[in-house]
């Protein structure tokens, strides 16, 4: 099985530990909402690629196929779309249980709560003969869970999560204290260091900027995130207006797309119109922000810019933040969710309060004005990722869970 991938290459990675008692691959069913290009979905694709000789994967999508789902199908991986209807769709657990039996699935790896919920119902109501690994990636803001769901988890559904993991301690505590999954443990995300090299010397840095069309001596910040209310691009734009007043030569690259992009573009123009006429920078403010859309060269962008910023009102474990850190890019991010577990204040970057655009501007300006500090933080950021957030370690940990949950198989005579 060979998968198209811009983020990994099987030949360049050491294999994870294998239980030699098993004579056949473990049949893993991944249960997802939709295989879109997002953190959890990319992780599933990477697991399938890295463990291609050790698991037999099937992907179950509750709602739609998605771009990554199509890539996996093209590579020969079975992807089943369950066509979930709005509300509680009682046909989904019935169909999922039938697929488990027909395909001989050993375990289901459910990513996020709703995929776990339907996986649990497949066992509870339709006796699907399968173990379940439940992985939580993110949390809503505000994090409100209904009493009915909380008690259902505590009294019943948690029994059907044979292993429960979350990608950061923030999400683990939410699972334990809010949801009722008392046995939840943290299994951190990781990034592919082979695809995220250090930024190199001044000559290679200059060459990279030329290829991207960036000025050699201009300071750049980048935000790589979908345009969605949870990412709070509006706070970033207001903060950048203050940065621009002090550093009119600086540029902000906004990489991504989404439903909020048009409103953010409008906000940029609005702030320029309503700024004080006595402020010359107000006229050039829109030119200091570049909308780059969806890009396939994110790793190059992160190595070329001076800092990474993310102003979310809620995060769990941002893979883009880890990619930036691996690229020796110091971060200025909001102190929400798991961000503080990745970035130590003043070491790998800065943490600012949610919604505080003035603090954001101050920290960005500080890094732009202190290249030596920026370089030191970038080096510390990469060292932390190498130590704690290597993708190979993450996938090896998931593989150990698969081995512990799947029944031992022996070859037929």
mmCIF file of C-alpha atoms in Angstrom:
data_model
loop_
_atom_site.group_PDB
_atom_site.id
_atom_site.type_symbol
_atom_site.label_atom_id
_atom_site.label_comp_id
_atom_site.label_asym_id
_atom_site.label_seq_id
_atom_site.Cartn_x
_atom_site.Cartn_y
_atom_site.Cartn_z
ATOM 1 C CA UNK A 1 0.000 0.000 0.000
ATOM 2 C CA UNK A 2 1.474 3.344 -1.027
ATOM 3 C CA UNK A 3 -0.131 6.591 0.058
ATOM 4 C CA UNK A 4 0.288 10.021 -1.526
ATOM 5 C CA UNK A 5 1.665 12.336 1.114
ATOM 6 C CA UNK A 6 3.377 15.692 1.326
ATOM 7 C CA UNK A 7 4.243 15.142 4.988
ATOM 8 C CA UNK A 8 5.862 11.747 5.338
ATOM 9 C CA UNK A 9 7.997 9.160 3.669
ATOM 10 C CA UNK A 10 7.936 5.648 5.041
ATOM 11 C CA UNK A 11 11.438 4.805 3.890
ATOM 12 C CA UNK A 12 12.976 7.565 6.015
ATOM 13 C CA UNK A 13 11.506 6.556 9.350
ATOM 14 C CA UNK A 14 12.441 3.761 11.724
ATOM 15 C CA UNK A 15 9.635 1.263 12.236
ATOM 16 C CA UNK A 16 7.739 1.199 15.492
ATOM 17 C CA UNK A 17 8.126 -1.743 17.843
ATOM 18 C CA UNK A 18 6.207 -4.806 16.697
ATOM 19 C CA UNK A 19 4.736 -7.605 18.777
ATOM 20 C CA UNK A 20 6.318 -10.613 17.036
ATOM 21 C CA UNK A 21 3.682 -12.941 18.499
ATOM 22 C CA UNK A 22 1.199 -11.575 15.983
ATOM 23 C CA UNK A 23 1.295 -13.309 12.612
ATOM 24 C CA UNK A 24 -1.265 -11.033 10.902
ATOM 25 C CA UNK A 25 -1.773 -7.261 10.847
ATOM 26 C CA UNK A 26 -4.161 -5.689 13.336
ATOM 27 C CA UNK A 27 -7.426 -4.679 11.680
ATOM 28 C CA UNK A 28 -8.086 -1.121 12.853
ATOM 29 C CA UNK A 29 -11.223 0.832 12.063
ATOM 30 C CA UNK A 30 -10.750 4.605 12.337
ATOM 31 C CA UNK A 31 -14.032 6.388 13.084
ATOM 32 C CA UNK A 32 -14.101 10.054 12.052
ATOM 33 C CA UNK A 33 -16.528 12.857 11.241
ATOM 34 C CA UNK A 34 -15.054 13.547 7.783
ATOM 35 C CA UNK A 35 -11.522 13.052 6.447
ATOM 36 C CA UNK A 36 -10.840 16.720 5.805
ATOM 37 C CA UNK A 37 -7.443 18.423 5.985
ATOM 38 C CA UNK A 38 -7.283 19.020 9.736
ATOM 39 C CA UNK A 39 -5.201 17.890 12.695
ATOM 40 C CA UNK A 40 -6.914 14.656 13.753
ATOM 41 C CA UNK A 41 -7.504 13.563 10.175
ATOM 42 C CA UNK A 42 -3.892 14.196 9.149
ATOM 43 C CA UNK A 43 -2.777 12.171 12.167
ATOM 44 C CA UNK A 44 -4.925 9.217 11.062
ATOM 45 C CA UNK A 45 -3.423 9.358 7.589
ATOM 46 C CA UNK A 46 0.065 9.431 9.096
ATOM 47 C CA UNK A 47 -0.703 6.450 11.357
ATOM 48 C CA UNK A 48 -1.902 4.468 8.343
ATOM 49 C CA UNK A 49 1.221 5.388 6.376
ATOM 50 C CA UNK A 50 3.695 4.636 9.155
ATOM 51 C CA UNK A 51 2.091 1.356 10.244
ATOM 52 C CA UNK A 52 1.227 0.088 6.782
ATOM 53 C CA UNK A 53 2.819 -3.353 7.368
ATOM 54 C CA UNK A 54 1.429 -3.736 10.883
ATOM 55 C CA UNK A 55 -2.238 -2.718 10.577
ATOM 56 C CA UNK A 56 -5.030 -3.305 8.111
ATOM 57 C CA UNK A 57 -6.936 -0.007 8.154
ATOM 58 C CA UNK A 58 -10.538 0.838 7.349
ATOM 59 C CA UNK A 59 -11.759 4.413 7.747
ATOM 60 C CA UNK A 60 -15.387 5.053 8.728
ATOM 61 C CA UNK A 61 -16.619 8.616 8.074
ATOM 62 C CA UNK A 62 -19.860 9.559 9.800
ATOM 63 C CA UNK A 63 -20.704 12.500 7.557
ATOM 64 C CA UNK A 64 -18.676 12.792 4.336
ATOM 65 C CA UNK A 65 -15.594 11.553 2.510
ATOM 66 C CA UNK A 66 -13.334 14.640 2.518
ATOM 67 C CA UNK A 67 -10.138 15.375 0.631
ATOM 68 C CA UNK A 68 -7.959 13.036 2.702
ATOM 69 C CA UNK A 69 -10.607 10.348 2.460
ATOM 70 C CA UNK A 70 -10.385 10.498 -1.324
ATOM 71 C CA UNK A 71 -6.587 10.303 -1.162
ATOM 72 C CA UNK A 72 -6.807 7.202 0.996
ATOM 73 C CA UNK A 73 -9.324 5.572 -1.346
ATOM 74 C CA UNK A 74 -7.078 6.315 -4.297
ATOM 75 C CA UNK A 75 -4.266 4.536 -2.421
ATOM 76 C CA UNK A 76 -6.409 1.455 -1.843
ATOM 77 C CA UNK A 77 -7.496 2.050 1.753
ATOM 78 C CA UNK A 78 -11.182 1.176 2.354
ATOM 79 C CA UNK A 79 -13.124 4.325 3.331
ATOM 80 C CA UNK A 80 -16.785 3.826 4.286
ATOM 81 C CA UNK A 81 -19.112 6.846 4.469
ATOM 82 C CA UNK A 82 -21.996 6.188 6.868
ATOM 83 C CA UNK A 83 -24.141 9.162 5.725
ATOM 84 C CA UNK A 84 -25.256 10.219 9.194
ATOM 85 C CA UNK A 85 -28.583 12.079 9.283
ATOM 86 C CA UNK A 86 -29.182 15.098 11.562
ATOM 87 C CA UNK A 87 -29.994 14.276 15.162
ATOM 88 C CA UNK A 88 -29.508 10.820 16.620
ATOM 89 C CA UNK A 89 -29.196 8.515 13.616
ATOM 90 C CA UNK A 90 -29.982 5.010 14.893
ATOM 91 C CA UNK A 91 -28.926 3.439 11.618
ATOM 92 C CA UNK A 92 -25.281 4.478 12.058
ATOM 93 C CA UNK A 93 -24.413 2.150 14.992
ATOM 94 C CA UNK A 94 -26.314 -0.691 13.297
ATOM 95 C CA UNK A 95 -24.394 -0.256 10.060
ATOM 96 C CA UNK A 96 -21.086 0.256 11.875
ATOM 97 C CA UNK A 97 -21.576 -2.982 13.823
ATOM 98 C CA UNK A 98 -22.320 -4.859 10.590
ATOM 99 C CA UNK A 99 -19.172 -3.459 8.968
ATOM 100 C CA UNK A 100 -17.100 -4.492 11.996
ATOM 101 C CA UNK A 101 -18.333 -8.071 11.696
ATOM 102 C CA UNK A 102 -18.029 -8.295 7.926
ATOM 103 C CA UNK A 103 -14.518 -6.880 7.865
ATOM 104 C CA UNK A 104 -13.249 -8.666 10.974
ATOM 105 C CA UNK A 105 -12.238 -5.413 12.642
ATOM 106 C CA UNK A 106 -10.181 -5.959 15.814
ATOM 107 C CA UNK A 107 -10.597 -2.496 17.301
ATOM 108 C CA UNK A 108 -12.105 0.893 16.578
ATOM 109 C CA UNK A 109 -10.055 4.053 17.047
ATOM 110 C CA UNK A 110 -12.649 6.818 17.447
ATOM 111 C CA UNK A 111 -11.424 10.385 17.108
ATOM 112 C CA UNK A 112 -13.576 12.959 18.965
ATOM 113 C CA UNK A 113 -16.651 12.367 21.094
ATOM 114 C CA UNK A 114 -19.379 11.834 18.474
ATOM 115 C CA UNK A 115 -17.439 9.109 16.618
ATOM 116 C CA UNK A 116 -16.847 7.460 20.025
ATOM 117 C CA UNK A 117 -20.554 7.770 20.891
ATOM 118 C CA UNK A 118 -21.616 5.872 17.766
ATOM 119 C CA UNK A 119 -18.826 3.321 18.237
ATOM 120 C CA UNK A 120 -20.039 2.687 21.797
ATOM 121 C CA UNK A 121 -23.640 2.287 20.587
ATOM 122 C CA UNK A 122 -22.458 -0.259 18.017
ATOM 123 C CA UNK A 123 -21.172 -2.368 20.919
ATOM 124 C CA UNK A 124 -23.962 -1.617 23.370
ATOM 125 C CA UNK A 125 -26.978 -2.036 21.089
ATOM 126 C CA UNK A 126 -25.667 -4.325 18.349
ATOM 127 C CA UNK A 127 -22.969 -6.324 20.127
ATOM 128 C CA UNK A 128 -20.169 -5.391 17.754
ATOM 129 C CA UNK A 129 -17.280 -7.682 18.801
ATOM 130 C CA UNK A 130 -14.676 -4.953 19.019
ATOM 131 C CA UNK A 131 -12.582 -2.948 21.502
ATOM 132 C CA UNK A 132 -12.586 0.876 21.383
ATOM 133 C CA UNK A 133 -9.779 3.410 21.702
ATOM 134 C CA UNK A 134 -11.280 6.886 22.177
ATOM 135 C CA UNK A 135 -9.050 9.900 21.420
ATOM 136 C CA UNK A 136 -10.141 13.460 22.189
ATOM 137 C CA UNK A 137 -8.413 16.249 20.248
ATOM 138 C CA UNK A 138 -10.149 19.531 21.028
ATOM 139 C CA UNK A 139 -12.678 21.168 23.320
ATOM 140 C CA UNK A 140 -15.399 23.719 22.639
ATOM 141 C CA UNK A 141 -15.335 27.194 24.128
ATOM 142 C CA UNK A 142 -17.126 27.709 26.402
ATOM 143 C CA UNK A 143 -16.778 24.064 27.434
ATOM 144 C CA UNK A 144 -20.342 23.219 28.442
ATOM 145 C CA UNK A 145 -21.588 19.634 28.517
ATOM 146 C CA UNK A 146 -25.217 18.773 29.245
ATOM 147 C CA UNK A 147 -25.966 16.900 32.504
ATOM 148 C CA UNK A 148 -27.575 14.097 30.473
ATOM 149 C CA UNK A 149 -24.409 13.500 28.467
ATOM 150 C CA UNK A 150 -22.224 13.727 31.564
ATOM 151 C CA UNK A 151 -24.242 11.131 33.472
ATOM 152 C CA UNK A 152 -24.526 8.879 30.419
ATOM 153 C CA UNK A 153 -20.746 8.892 30.209
ATOM 154 C CA UNK A 154 -20.190 8.243 33.908
ATOM 155 C CA UNK A 155 -22.809 5.522 34.316
ATOM 156 C CA UNK A 156 -22.611 3.751 30.975
ATOM 157 C CA UNK A 157 -20.559 4.890 27.994
ATOM 158 C CA UNK A 158 -17.157 5.136 29.664
ATOM 159 C CA UNK A 159 -17.286 1.346 30.100
ATOM 160 C CA UNK A 160 -17.060 1.009 26.321
ATOM 161 C CA UNK A 161 -13.903 3.103 26.028
ATOM 162 C CA UNK A 162 -11.305 0.441 26.678
ATOM 163 C CA UNK A 163 -8.616 3.125 26.426
ATOM 164 C CA UNK A 164 -9.246 6.885 26.504
ATOM 165 C CA UNK A 165 -6.556 9.363 25.448
ATOM 166 C CA UNK A 166 -6.349 13.099 24.867
ATOM 167 C CA UNK A 167 -3.716 15.076 23.001
ATOM 168 C CA UNK A 168 -2.805 17.399 25.896
ATOM 169 C CA UNK A 169 -3.297 17.626 29.653
ATOM 170 C CA UNK A 170 -5.919 20.350 29.170
ATOM 171 C CA UNK A 171 -8.142 17.977 27.182
ATOM 172 C CA UNK A 172 -7.394 15.087 29.549
ATOM 173 C CA UNK A 173 -8.624 17.096 32.539
ATOM 174 C CA UNK A 174 -11.770 18.049 30.628
ATOM 175 C CA UNK A 175 -12.466 14.384 29.860
ATOM 176 C CA UNK A 176 -11.962 13.431 33.499
ATOM 177 C CA UNK A 177 -13.699 16.333 35.245
ATOM 178 C CA UNK A 178 -16.368 17.459 32.770
ATOM 179 C CA UNK A 179 -17.169 14.381 30.688
ATOM 180 C CA UNK A 180 -16.726 11.620 33.258
ATOM 181 C CA UNK A 181 -13.953 9.559 31.639
ATOM 182 C CA UNK A 182 -11.966 9.112 34.836
ATOM 183 C CA UNK A 183 -9.333 6.817 33.280
ATOM 184 C CA UNK A 184 -8.351 9.237 30.491
ATOM 185 C CA UNK A 185 -4.608 9.726 29.931
ATOM 186 C CA UNK A 186 -2.550 12.123 27.836
ATOM 187 C CA UNK A 187 -0.946 10.955 24.601
ATOM 188 C CA UNK A 188 0.637 14.021 23.039
ATOM 189 C CA UNK A 189 0.577 14.914 19.365
ATOM 190 C CA UNK A 190 3.763 14.886 17.355
ATOM 191 C CA UNK A 191 5.072 16.338 14.107
ATOM 192 C CA UNK A 192 7.243 14.895 11.369
ATOM 193 C CA UNK A 193 10.715 16.305 12.018
ATOM 194 C CA UNK A 194 11.959 14.829 8.758
ATOM 195 C CA UNK A 195 9.658 17.190 6.874
ATOM 196 C CA UNK A 196 10.393 20.154 9.164
ATOM 197 C CA UNK A 197 14.128 20.839 8.949
ATOM 198 C CA UNK A 198 15.885 23.643 10.835
ATOM 199 C CA UNK A 199 16.092 26.937 8.978
ATOM 200 C CA UNK A 200 19.787 26.774 8.144
ATOM 201 C CA UNK A 201 22.348 29.536 7.657
ATOM 202 C CA UNK A 202 21.821 33.073 6.366
ATOM 203 C CA UNK A 203 22.458 32.075 2.759
ATOM 204 C CA UNK A 204 19.847 29.311 2.751
ATOM 205 C CA UNK A 205 17.416 31.604 4.563
ATOM 206 C CA UNK A 206 17.891 34.286 1.899
ATOM 207 C CA UNK A 207 17.378 31.734 -0.871
ATOM 208 C CA UNK A 208 14.181 30.496 0.782
ATOM 209 C CA UNK A 209 12.787 34.022 1.041
ATOM 210 C CA UNK A 210 13.573 34.714 -2.597
ATOM 211 C CA UNK A 211 11.713 31.568 -3.666
ATOM 212 C CA UNK A 212 8.671 32.631 -1.634
ATOM 213 C CA UNK A 213 8.773 36.184 -2.967
ATOM 214 C CA UNK A 214 9.607 37.726 0.421
ATOM 215 C CA UNK A 215 11.897 40.691 1.003
ATOM 216 C CA UNK A 216 15.235 39.683 2.458
ATOM 217 C CA UNK A 217 15.409 42.294 5.219
ATOM 218 C CA UNK A 218 11.754 42.798 6.129
ATOM 219 C CA UNK A 219 10.344 41.310 9.398
ATOM 220 C CA UNK A 220 7.530 38.807 8.855
ATOM 221 C CA UNK A 221 4.960 37.147 11.078
ATOM 222 C CA UNK A 222 2.726 34.288 9.968
ATOM 223 C CA UNK A 223 -0.598 32.948 11.182
ATOM 224 C CA UNK A 224 -1.549 29.595 9.705
ATOM 225 C CA UNK A 225 -5.131 28.770 10.631
ATOM 226 C CA UNK A 226 -8.552 28.391 9.099
ATOM 227 C CA UNK A 227 -10.683 31.528 9.127
ATOM 228 C CA UNK A 228 -13.155 30.508 11.827
ATOM 229 C CA UNK A 229 -14.495 32.410 14.868
ATOM 230 C CA UNK A 230 -12.566 30.144 17.271
ATOM 231 C CA UNK A 231 -9.267 31.372 15.763
ATOM 232 C CA UNK A 232 -10.198 35.027 16.478
ATOM 233 C CA UNK A 233 -8.395 36.598 13.537
ATOM 234 C CA UNK A 234 -10.115 39.861 14.501
ATOM 235 C CA UNK A 235 -7.966 40.105 17.629
ATOM 236 C CA UNK A 236 -4.876 39.454 15.533
ATOM 237 C CA UNK A 237 -5.781 42.206 13.060
ATOM 238 C CA UNK A 238 -6.349 44.744 15.841
ATOM 239 C CA UNK A 239 -3.042 43.799 17.404
ATOM 240 C CA UNK A 240 -1.289 44.014 14.056
ATOM 241 C CA UNK A 241 -2.597 47.549 13.585
ATOM 242 C CA UNK A 242 -0.578 48.528 16.677
ATOM 243 C CA UNK A 243 2.471 46.621 15.411
ATOM 244 C CA UNK A 244 2.244 48.449 12.091
ATOM 245 C CA UNK A 245 2.281 51.828 13.797
ATOM 246 C CA UNK A 246 5.667 50.993 15.321
ATOM 247 C CA UNK A 247 7.065 48.805 12.523
ATOM 248 C CA UNK A 248 5.494 49.858 9.210
ATOM 249 C CA UNK A 249 8.040 47.680 7.396
ATOM 250 C CA UNK A 250 6.710 44.473 8.994
ATOM 251 C CA UNK A 251 4.342 42.142 7.156
ATOM 252 C CA UNK A 252 1.739 39.646 8.397
ATOM 253 C CA UNK A 253 1.070 36.539 6.288
ATOM 254 C CA UNK A 254 -2.349 34.969 6.800
ATOM 255 C CA UNK A 255 -2.305 31.417 5.470
ATOM 256 C CA UNK A 256 -5.562 29.488 5.235
ATOM 257 C CA UNK A 257 -9.174 29.905 4.214
ATOM 258 C CA UNK A 258 -12.607 29.564 5.749
ATOM 259 C CA UNK A 259 -15.977 31.197 6.361
ATOM 260 C CA UNK A 260 -14.560 34.218 8.208
ATOM 261 C CA UNK A 261 -12.044 35.285 5.589
ATOM 262 C CA UNK A 262 -14.269 37.861 3.893
ATOM 263 C CA UNK A 263 -15.214 39.511 7.182
ATOM 264 C CA UNK A 264 -11.541 39.695 8.228
ATOM 265 C CA UNK A 265 -10.617 41.297 4.904
ATOM 266 C CA UNK A 266 -13.397 43.827 5.515
ATOM 267 C CA UNK A 267 -12.113 44.503 9.036
ATOM 268 C CA UNK A 268 -8.677 45.377 7.662
ATOM 269 C CA UNK A 269 -10.204 48.022 5.380
ATOM 270 C CA UNK A 270 -12.500 49.298 8.125
ATOM 271 C CA UNK A 271 -9.639 49.819 10.580
ATOM 272 C CA UNK A 272 -7.670 51.680 7.936
ATOM 273 C CA UNK A 273 -10.612 54.019 7.241
ATOM 274 C CA UNK A 274 -11.395 54.748 10.881
ATOM 275 C CA UNK A 275 -7.813 55.261 12.059
ATOM 276 C CA UNK A 276 -6.693 58.724 13.087
ATOM 277 C CA UNK A 277 -5.869 60.884 10.033
ATOM 278 C CA UNK A 278 -2.789 62.091 11.892
ATOM 279 C CA UNK A 279 -1.373 58.560 11.833
ATOM 280 C CA UNK A 280 0.474 58.051 8.513
ATOM 281 C CA UNK A 281 0.580 54.302 9.060
ATOM 282 C CA UNK A 282 -3.204 54.091 8.696
ATOM 283 C CA UNK A 283 -2.912 54.570 4.944
ATOM 284 C CA UNK A 284 -0.433 51.723 4.479
ATOM 285 C CA UNK A 285 -1.977 49.360 7.041
ATOM 286 C CA UNK A 286 -3.870 47.178 4.491
ATOM 287 C CA UNK A 287 -0.655 46.656 2.533
ATOM 288 C CA UNK A 288 1.036 45.197 5.614
ATOM 289 C CA UNK A 289 -1.307 42.167 5.663
ATOM 290 C CA UNK A 290 -1.153 39.527 2.939
ATOM 291 C CA UNK A 291 -3.842 36.853 2.478
ATOM 292 C CA UNK A 292 -2.060 33.813 1.066
ATOM 293 C CA UNK A 293 -4.922 31.306 1.075
ATOM 294 C CA UNK A 294 -4.332 27.564 1.370
ATOM 295 C CA UNK A 295 -0.728 26.599 0.693
ATOM 296 C CA UNK A 296 1.172 23.359 0.245
ATOM 297 C CA UNK A 297 4.513 24.914 1.268
ATOM 298 C CA UNK A 298 3.716 25.656 4.920
ATOM 299 C CA UNK A 299 7.032 24.188 6.102
ATOM 300 C CA UNK A 300 8.938 26.633 3.885
ATOM 301 C CA UNK A 301 6.837 29.571 5.080
ATOM 302 C CA UNK A 302 7.492 28.736 8.722
ATOM 303 C CA UNK A 303 11.245 28.576 8.142
ATOM 304 C CA UNK A 304 11.208 31.906 6.298
ATOM 305 C CA UNK A 305 9.269 34.112 8.746
ATOM 306 C CA UNK A 306 10.483 35.595 12.021
ATOM 307 C CA UNK A 307 7.603 34.559 14.276
ATOM 308 C CA UNK A 308 4.408 32.521 14.352
ATOM 309 C CA UNK A 309 1.218 33.765 15.957
ATOM 310 C CA UNK A 310 -2.102 32.143 16.814
ATOM 311 C CA UNK A 311 -4.873 34.058 18.593
ATOM 312 C CA UNK A 312 -7.464 31.341 19.213
ATOM 313 C CA UNK A 313 -10.034 31.640 21.973
ATOM 314 C CA UNK A 314 -9.753 27.859 22.361
ATOM 315 C CA UNK A 315 -7.117 25.305 21.398
ATOM 316 C CA UNK A 316 -6.176 21.803 22.437
ATOM 317 C CA UNK A 317 -2.818 20.783 20.961
ATOM 318 C CA UNK A 318 -2.182 22.833 17.831
ATOM 319 C CA UNK A 319 -0.187 20.871 15.270
ATOM 320 C CA UNK A 320 0.604 24.088 13.414
ATOM 321 C CA UNK A 321 2.125 25.541 16.567
ATOM 322 C CA UNK A 322 4.310 22.430 16.903
ATOM 323 C CA UNK A 323 5.292 22.695 13.223
ATOM 324 C CA UNK A 324 6.294 26.328 13.764
ATOM 325 C CA UNK A 325 8.370 25.400 16.811
ATOM 326 C CA UNK A 326 10.077 22.597 14.896
ATOM 327 C CA UNK A 327 10.940 25.179 12.229
ATOM 328 C CA UNK A 328 12.787 27.279 14.830
ATOM 329 C CA UNK A 329 10.040 29.854 14.747
ATOM 330 C CA UNK A 330 9.258 31.513 18.111
ATOM 331 C CA UNK A 331 5.555 31.783 18.891
ATOM 332 C CA UNK A 332 3.283 34.504 20.214
ATOM 333 C CA UNK A 333 0.037 32.686 21.037
ATOM 334 C CA UNK A 334 -2.930 33.020 23.329
ATOM 335 C CA UNK A 335 -2.649 31.261 26.664
ATOM 336 C CA UNK A 336 -5.522 28.844 26.067
ATOM 337 C CA UNK A 337 -5.919 25.063 26.128
ATOM 338 C CA UNK A 338 -2.707 23.187 25.493
ATOM 339 C CA UNK A 339 -0.693 26.154 24.158
ATOM 340 C CA UNK A 340 0.944 26.665 27.538
ATOM 341 C CA UNK A 341 1.978 22.989 27.554
ATOM 342 C CA UNK A 342 3.938 23.564 24.350
ATOM 343 C CA UNK A 343 5.306 27.065 24.880
ATOM 344 C CA UNK A 344 7.025 28.063 28.119
ATOM 345 C CA UNK A 345 6.635 31.799 28.675
ATOM 346 C CA UNK A 346 9.789 33.598 27.611
ATOM 347 C CA UNK A 347 11.587 30.410 26.535
ATOM 348 C CA UNK A 348 10.091 29.176 23.237
ATOM 349 C CA UNK A 349 7.889 32.217 22.803
ATOM 350 C CA UNK A 350 5.259 34.277 24.592
ATOM 351 C CA UNK A 351 1.773 33.570 25.916
ATOM 352 C CA UNK A 352 -0.781 36.390 25.921
ATOM 353 C CA UNK A 353 -4.295 36.523 27.401
ATOM 354 C CA UNK A 354 -7.235 35.579 25.208
ATOM 355 C CA UNK A 355 -8.547 38.692 23.398
ATOM 356 C CA UNK A 356 -5.705 40.984 24.566
ATOM 357 C CA UNK A 357 -4.561 42.522 21.276
ATOM 358 C CA UNK A 358 -2.335 45.068 23.005
ATOM 359 C CA UNK A 359 -0.258 42.373 24.730
ATOM 360 C CA UNK A 360 -0.038 40.540 21.412
ATOM 361 C CA UNK A 361 1.306 43.651 19.713
ATOM 362 C CA UNK A 362 3.842 44.278 22.471
ATOM 363 C CA UNK A 363 5.246 40.753 22.260
ATOM 364 C CA UNK A 364 5.430 40.735 18.455
ATOM 365 C CA UNK A 365 7.206 44.083 18.530
ATOM 366 C CA UNK A 366 9.634 42.805 21.151
ATOM 367 C CA UNK A 367 10.669 39.901 18.949
ATOM 368 C CA UNK A 368 10.959 42.053 15.836
ATOM 369 C CA UNK A 369 13.232 44.463 17.720
ATOM 370 C CA UNK A 370 15.459 41.739 19.215
ATOM 371 C CA UNK A 371 16.773 39.366 16.539
ATOM 372 C CA UNK A 372 19.103 37.575 18.987
ATOM 373 C CA UNK A 373 16.194 36.846 21.335
ATOM 374 C CA UNK A 374 14.127 35.630 18.401
ATOM 375 C CA UNK A 375 16.925 33.290 17.302
ATOM 376 C CA UNK A 376 17.430 31.904 20.821
ATOM 377 C CA UNK A 377 13.717 31.248 21.293
ATOM 378 C CA UNK A 378 13.538 29.534 17.911
ATOM 379 C CA UNK A 379 16.388 27.204 18.824
ATOM 380 C CA UNK A 380 14.741 26.399 22.160
ATOM 381 C CA UNK A 381 11.441 25.710 20.393
ATOM 382 C CA UNK A 382 12.940 23.133 18.045
ATOM 383 C CA UNK A 383 14.801 21.459 20.901
ATOM 384 C CA UNK A 384 11.529 21.092 22.827
ATOM 385 C CA UNK A 385 9.754 19.488 19.875
ATOM 386 C CA UNK A 386 12.616 17.052 19.339
ATOM 387 C CA UNK A 387 12.455 16.087 23.014
ATOM 388 C CA UNK A 388 8.681 15.883 23.528
ATOM 389 C CA UNK A 389 6.698 16.009 20.290
ATOM 390 C CA UNK A 390 8.247 13.713 17.679
ATOM 391 C CA UNK A 391 5.573 12.097 15.516
ATOM 392 C CA UNK A 392 7.370 8.754 15.600
ATOM 393 C CA UNK A 393 6.951 8.599 19.386
ATOM 394 C CA UNK A 394 3.247 9.426 19.065
ATOM 395 C CA UNK A 395 2.569 6.722 16.506
ATOM 396 C CA UNK A 396 4.581 4.157 18.461
ATOM 397 C CA UNK A 397 2.402 4.886 21.511
ATOM 398 C CA UNK A 398 -0.810 4.396 19.514
ATOM 399 C CA UNK A 399 0.592 1.169 18.079
ATOM 400 C CA UNK A 400 1.224 -0.166 21.581
ATOM 401 C CA UNK A 401 -2.436 0.502 22.406
ATOM 402 C CA UNK A 402 -3.510 -1.336 19.248
ATOM 403 C CA UNK A 403 -1.371 -4.314 20.247
ATOM 404 C CA UNK A 404 -2.795 -4.370 23.774
ATOM 405 C CA UNK A 405 -6.414 -4.186 22.615
ATOM 406 C CA UNK A 406 -6.378 -6.520 19.614
ATOM 407 C CA UNK A 407 -6.725 -10.265 20.159
ATOM 408 C CA UNK A 408 -3.599 -12.301 19.478
ATOM 409 C CA UNK A 409 -3.858 -14.081 16.146
ATOM 410 C CA UNK A 410 -2.002 -17.094 14.874
ATOM 411 C CA UNK A 411 -1.742 -18.293 11.283
ATOM 412 C CA UNK A 412 -4.281 -20.835 10.053
ATOM 413 C CA UNK A 413 -2.868 -24.346 9.384
#
